[in-house]
Amino acid sequence: AQKITQTQPGMFVQEKEAVTLDCTYDTSDPSYGLFWYKQPSSGEMIFLIYQGSYDQQNATEGRYSLNFQKARKSANLVISASQLGDSAMYFCAMRAYTGNQFYFGTGTSLTVIP
Amino acid sequence: NAGVTQTPKFQVLKTGQSMTLQCAQDMNHNSMYWYRQDPGMGLRLIYYSASEGTTDKGEVPNGYNVSRLNKREFSLRLESAAPSQTSVYFCASSEDGTGTYEQYFGPGTRLTVT
C-alpha cells in the first residue's frame, strides 16, 4: 500500500528565513514520482515541484527545493527566503507508476511572520 | 486554454437530495480524478478514470457514482446526499506515464449537506 505522512500540522517561519516541510512516504514500487502542491486560502491547488525516484539530483524550482533521501523515504520541501505570500497549506503527494493514483498527505499549514 | 473547470462552485443540499458535479478538461489528458478535502484529512480519492469508458474506486467511494462521459468530461453523482458528504470536492486530470506529469486541479466545489 502507498502512504504519505506529513507530521507537521502547522509551522511558523520568519519572513526571509528558510523553512523545511517534512514528508515521508511508503511504497514498494521501484518507480514513482513525488510532488508538492501549495493551497493558499483562496483554495486552488498549485503545483510546486516534482522529484522522480530515479533522479540523481534533488529538484529545484526557484525558491523551492526538494530534499530527496531515497533510503529514508523522505521528500522534504525547502522554501528559501520565505515571503508573506508563502503562507498556505502545503501537500506532499506520490504517484507510483504502476498505477494512475496519486496519494496525498494531510498537509502542513505554513504561516510566514513579518 | 481553461485547464480544468468544475461546476457548480457552491451547492447546498438537503439530506436525501441528489446532484451531479460536473468536470471538464481541455488538455487532452487520459486520466481524471475526483477528490474530497476535509479539514485535517488532506485530499482523499473518491474515484478515478484512466481512460474514456473506465472508472475505478479510490479510497472513499461509498455514496458516490461517476461517469466518464468522454475524454474531456468526468462527472460525480451523489444519489442521496448525507451530512457526512459535506466537503470541498476537487476534480483533477493528468497525463499518463512516468515523469513530471503533475495533476491539474479544478477550482473546487464547496458542498454543504444539511
JSON list of C-alpha atoms in Angstrom, two decimals, chain B:
[
{"chain": "B", "resi": 1, "resn": "ASN", "atom": "CA", "xyz": [-6.97, 27.17, -22.54]},
{"chain": "B", "resi": 2, "resn": "ALA", "atom": "CA", "xyz": [-9.23, 26.85, -19.48]},
{"chain": "B", "resi": 3, "resn": "GLY", "atom": "CA", "xyz": [-7.50, 23.83, -17.89]},
{"chain": "B", "resi": 4, "resn": "VAL", "atom": "CA", "xyz": [-9.88, 22.00, -15.55]},
{"chain": "B", "resi": 5, "resn": "THR", "atom": "CA", "xyz": [-13.30, 23.51, -14.95]},
{"chain": "B", "resi": 6, "resn": "GLN", "atom": "CA", "xyz": [-15.86, 22.48, -12.35]},
{"chain": "B", "resi": 7, "resn": "THR", "atom": "CA", "xyz": [-19.47, 23.39, -11.81]},
{"chain": "B", "resi": 8, "resn": "PRO", "atom": "CA", "xyz": [-21.04, 24.45, -9.57]},
{"chain": "B", "resi": 9, "resn": "LYS", "atom": "CA", "xyz": [-18.68, 26.36, -7.27]},
{"chain": "B", "resi": 10, "resn": "PHE", "atom": "CA", "xyz": [-21.05, 26.19, -4.30]},
{"chain": "B", "resi": 11, "resn": "GLN", "atom": "CA", "xyz": [-24.04, 24.00, -3.51]},
{"chain": "B", "resi": 12, "resn": "VAL", "atom": "CA", "xyz": [-26.31, 23.45, -0.54]},
{"chain": "B", "resi": 13, "resn": "LEU", "atom": "CA", "xyz": [-28.35, 20.25, -0.45]},
{"chain": "B", "resi": 14, "resn": "LYS", "atom": "CA", "xyz": [-30.83, 18.79, 1.97]},
{"chain": "B", "resi": 15, "resn": "THR", "atom": "CA", "xyz": [-30.27, 15.26, 3.22]},
{"chain": "B", "resi": 16, "resn": "GLY", "atom": "CA", "xyz": [-31.55, 12.79, 0.65]},
{"chain": "B", "resi": 17, "resn": "GLN", "atom": "CA", "xyz": [-31.33, 15.09, -2.35]},
{"chain": "B", "resi": 18, "resn": "SER", "atom": "CA", "xyz": [-29.23, 14.16, -5.34]},
{"chain": "B", "resi": 19, "resn": "MET", "atom": "CA", "xyz": [-26.89, 16.18, -7.51]},
{"chain": "B", "resi": 20, "resn": "THR", "atom": "CA", "xyz": [-24.16, 15.84, -10.11]},
{"chain": "B", "resi": 21, "resn": "LEU", "atom": "CA", "xyz": [-20.87, 17.68, -10.03]},
{"chain": "B", "resi": 22, "resn": "GLN", "atom": "CA", "xyz": [-19.50, 18.38, -13.48]},
{"chain": "B", "resi": 23, "resn": "CYS", "atom": "CA", "xyz": [-15.85, 18.44, -14.50]},
{"chain": "B", "resi": 24, "resn": "ALA", "atom": "CA", "xyz": [-14.21, 19.07, -17.85]},
{"chain": "B", "resi": 25, "resn": "GLN", "atom": "CA", "xyz": [-10.61, 19.40, -19.01]},
{"chain": "B", "resi": 26, "resn": "ASP", "atom": "CA", "xyz": [-9.25, 20.69, -22.29]},
{"chain": "B", "resi": 27, "resn": "MET", "atom": "CA", "xyz": [-5.69, 19.36, -22.03]},
{"chain": "B", "resi": 28, "resn": "ASN", "atom": "CA", "xyz": [-6.38, 16.03, -23.76]},
{"chain": "B", "resi": 29, "resn": "HIS", "atom": "CA", "xyz": [-5.47, 14.09, -20.61]},
{"chain": "B", "resi": 30, "resn": "ASN", "atom": "CA", "xyz": [-6.40, 10.44, -20.31]},
{"chain": "B", "resi": 31, "resn": "SER", "atom": "CA", "xyz": [-6.58, 10.33, -16.50]},
{"chain": "B", "resi": 32, "resn": "MET", "atom": "CA", "xyz": [-9.16, 12.17, -14.43]},
{"chain": "B", "resi": 33, "resn": "TYR", "atom": "CA", "xyz": [-9.86, 12.12, -10.70]},
{"chain": "B", "resi": 34, "resn": "TRP", "atom": "CA", "xyz": [-12.36, 13.15, -8.07]},
{"chain": "B", "resi": 35, "resn": "TYR", "atom": "CA", "xyz": [-11.18, 14.03, -4.55]},
{"chain": "B", "resi": 36, "resn": "ARG", "atom": "CA", "xyz": [-12.81, 15.30, -1.43]},
{"chain": "B", "resi": 37, "resn": "GLN", "atom": "CA", "xyz": [-11.00, 17.55, 1.01]},
{"chain": "B", "resi": 38, "resn": "ASP", "atom": "CA", "xyz": [-11.93, 17.69, 4.66]},
{"chain": "B", "resi": 39, "resn": "PRO", "atom": "CA", "xyz": [-10.10, 19.59, 7.42]},
{"chain": "B", "resi": 40, "resn": "GLY", "atom": "CA", "xyz": [-7.12, 17.61, 8.71]},
{"chain": "B", "resi": 41, "resn": "MET", "atom": "CA", "xyz": [-7.65, 14.80, 6.18]},
{"chain": "B", "resi": 42, "resn": "GLY", "atom": "CA", "xyz": [-5.86, 16.06, 3.13]},
{"chain": "B", "resi": 43, "resn": "LEU", "atom": "CA", "xyz": [-7.23, 15.02, -0.24]},
{"chain": "B", "resi": 44, "resn": "ARG", "atom": "CA", "xyz": [-8.89, 11.63, -0.42]},
{"chain": "B", "resi": 45, "resn": "LEU", "atom": "CA", "xyz": [-9.53, 9.96, -3.73]},
{"chain": "B", "resi": 46, "resn": "ILE", "atom": "CA", "xyz": [-13.15, 9.09, -4.44]},
{"chain": "B", "resi": 47, "resn": "TYR", "atom": "CA", "xyz": [-12.93, 7.70, -7.99]},
{"chain": "B", "resi": 48, "resn": "TYR", "atom": "CA", "xyz": [-10.60, 7.97, -10.89]},
{"chain": "B", "resi": 49, "resn": "SER", "atom": "CA", "xyz": [-10.68, 7.18, -14.59]},
{"chain": "B", "resi": 50, "resn": "ALA", "atom": "CA", "xyz": [-7.61, 6.09, -16.50]},
{"chain": "B", "resi": 51, "resn": "SER", "atom": "CA", "xyz": [-9.29, 6.48, -19.88]},
{"chain": "B", "resi": 52, "resn": "GLU", "atom": "CA", "xyz": [-12.62, 7.07, -21.53]},
{"chain": "B", "resi": 53, "resn": "GLY", "atom": "CA", "xyz": [-15.01, 4.30, -20.55]},
{"chain": "B", "resi": 54, "resn": "THR", "atom": "CA", "xyz": [-13.11, 3.11, -17.47]},
{"chain": "B", "resi": 55, "resn": "THR", "atom": "CA", "xyz": [-13.54, 4.07, -13.84]},
{"chain": "B", "resi": 56, "resn": "ASP", "atom": "CA", "xyz": [-12.04, 2.73, -10.62]},
{"chain": "B", "resi": 57, "resn": "LYS", "atom": "CA", "xyz": [-12.79, 3.19, -6.96]},
{"chain": "B", "resi": 58, "resn": "GLY", "atom": "CA", "xyz": [-10.46, 5.16, -4.78]},
{"chain": "B", "resi": 59, "resn": "GLU", "atom": "CA", "xyz": [-10.19, 5.39, -1.03]},
{"chain": "B", "resi": 60, "resn": "VAL", "atom": "CA", "xyz": [-13.70, 6.70, -0.23]},
{"chain": "B", "resi": 61, "resn": "PRO", "atom": "CA", "xyz": [-16.17, 5.69, -2.99]},
{"chain": "B", "resi": 62, "resn": "ASN", "atom": "CA", "xyz": [-19.23, 4.89, -0.88]},
{"chain": "B", "resi": 63, "resn": "GLY", "atom": "CA", "xyz": [-22.19, 7.14, -1.60]},
{"chain": "B", "resi": 64, "resn": "TYR", "atom": "CA", "xyz": [-20.83, 8.31, -4.96]},
{"chain": "B", "resi": 65, "resn": "ASN", "atom": "CA", "xyz": [-21.05, 7.31, -8.60]},
{"chain": "B", "resi": 66, "resn": "VAL", "atom": "CA", "xyz": [-19.08, 8.59, -11.55]},
{"chain": "B", "resi": 67, "resn": "SER", "atom": "CA", "xyz": [-19.36, 8.75, -15.31]},
{"chain": "B", "resi": 68, "resn": "ARG", "atom": "CA", "xyz": [-16.58, 9.30, -17.79]},
{"chain": "B", "resi": 69, "resn": "LEU", "atom": "CA", "xyz": [-18.76, 10.74, -20.48]},
{"chain": "B", "resi": 70, "resn": "ASN", "atom": "CA", "xyz": [-15.95, 11.23, -22.97]},
{"chain": "B", "resi": 71, "resn": "LYS", "atom": "CA", "xyz": [-12.27, 12.09, -22.82]},
{"chain": "B", "resi": 72, "resn": "ARG", "atom": "CA", "xyz": [-12.98, 15.64, -21.63]},
{"chain": "B", "resi": 73, "resn": "GLU", "atom": "CA", "xyz": [-15.71, 15.12, -19.04]},
{"chain": "B", "resi": 74, "resn": "PHE", "atom": "CA", "xyz": [-15.87, 13.25, -15.74]},
{"chain": "B", "resi": 75, "resn": "SER", "atom": "CA", "xyz": [-18.92, 13.71, -13.53]},
{"chain": "B", "resi": 76, "resn": "LEU", "atom": "CA", "xyz": [-19.52, 12.81, -9.89]},
{"chain": "B", "resi": 77, "resn": "ARG", "atom": "CA", "xyz": [-23.02, 11.99, -8.67]},
{"chain": "B", "resi": 78, "resn": "LEU", "atom": "CA", "xyz": [-24.39, 11.93, -5.16]},
{"chain": "B", "resi": 79, "resn": "GLU", "atom": "CA", "xyz": [-27.57, 9.85, -5.30]},
{"chain": "B", "resi": 80, "resn": "SER", "atom": "CA", "xyz": [-28.80, 10.55, -1.77]},
{"chain": "B", "resi": 81, "resn": "ALA", "atom": "CA", "xyz": [-26.75, 13.22, -0.05]},
{"chain": "B", "resi": 82, "resn": "ALA", "atom": "CA", "xyz": [-25.79, 12.83, 3.61]},
{"chain": "B", "resi": 83, "resn": "PRO", "atom": "CA", "xyz": [-24.32, 15.40, 6.04]},
{"chain": "B", "resi": 84, "resn": "SER", "atom": "CA", "xyz": [-21.08, 13.34, 6.04]},
{"chain": "B", "resi": 85, "resn": "GLN", "atom": "CA", "xyz": [-20.65, 14.33, 2.39]},
{"chain": "B", "resi": 86, "resn": "THR", "atom": "CA", "xyz": [-20.26, 17.98, 3.31]},
{"chain": "B", "resi": 87, "resn": "SER", "atom": "CA", "xyz": [-16.85, 18.74, 1.88]},
{"chain": "B", "resi": 88, "resn": "VAL", "atom": "CA", "xyz": [-14.87, 20.51, -0.80]},
{"chain": "B", "resi": 89, "resn": "TYR", "atom": "CA", "xyz": [-14.70, 18.44, -3.99]},
{"chain": "B", "resi": 90, "resn": "PHE", "atom": "CA", "xyz": [-11.86, 18.73, -6.45]},
{"chain": "B", "resi": 91, "resn": "CYS", "atom": "CA", "xyz": [-11.61, 17.33, -9.92]},
{"chain": "B", "resi": 92, "resn": "ALA", "atom": "CA", "xyz": [-8.16, 16.82, -11.42]},
{"chain": "B", "resi": 93, "resn": "SER", "atom": "CA", "xyz": [-6.56, 15.47, -14.57]},
{"chain": "B", "resi": 94, "resn": "SER", "atom": "CA", "xyz": [-3.11, 14.34, -15.59]},
{"chain": "B", "resi": 95, "resn": "GLU", "atom": "CA", "xyz": [-1.12, 12.87, -18.42]},
{"chain": "B", "resi": 96, "resn": "ASP", "atom": "CA", "xyz": [-0.05, 9.26, -18.24]},
{"chain": "B", "resi": 97, "resn": "GLY", "atom": "CA", "xyz": [3.39, 7.77, -17.96]},
{"chain": "B", "resi": 98, "resn": "THR", "atom": "CA", "xyz": [6.43, 8.48, -15.85]},
{"chain": "B", "resi": 99, "resn": "GLY", "atom": "CA", "xyz": [7.84, 11.93, -15.47]},
{"chain": "B", "resi": 100, "resn": "THR", "atom": "CA", "xyz": [6.69, 15.32, -14.36]},
{"chain": "B", "resi": 101, "resn": "TYR", "atom": "CA", "xyz": [3.06, 14.56, -15.05]},
{"chain": "B", "resi": 102, "resn": "GLU", "atom": "CA", "xyz": [1.54, 16.51, -12.25]},
{"chain": "B", "resi": 103, "resn": "GLN", "atom": "CA", "xyz": [-2.17, 16.74, -11.67]},
{"chain": "B", "resi": 104, "resn": "TYR", "atom": "CA", "xyz": [-4.03, 19.83, -12.74]},
{"chain": "B", "resi": 105, "resn": "PHE", "atom": "CA", "xyz": [-6.86, 20.76, -10.43]},
{"chain": "B", "resi": 106, "resn": "GLY", "atom": "CA", "xyz": [-10.15, 22.48, -10.90]},
{"chain": "B", "resi": 107, "resn": "PRO", "atom": "CA", "xyz": [-11.18, 25.32, -8.58]},
{"chain": "B", "resi": 108, "resn": "GLY", "atom": "CA", "xyz": [-13.27, 23.04, -6.36]},
{"chain": "B", "resi": 109, "resn": "THR", "atom": "CA", "xyz": [-16.93, 22.74, -5.37]},
{"chain": "B", "resi": 110, "resn": "ARG", "atom": "CA", "xyz": [-17.92, 23.57, -1.81]},
{"chain": "B", "resi": 111, "resn": "LEU", "atom": "CA", "xyz": [-20.84, 21.31, -0.91]},
{"chain": "B", "resi": 112, "resn": "THR", "atom": "CA", "xyz": [-22.90, 21.60, 2.25]},
{"chain": "B", "resi": 113, "resn": "VAL", "atom": "CA", "xyz": [-25.50, 18.96, 3.13]},
{"chain": "B", "resi": 114, "resn": "THR", "atom": "CA", "xyz": [-27.96, 19.97, 5.83]}
]
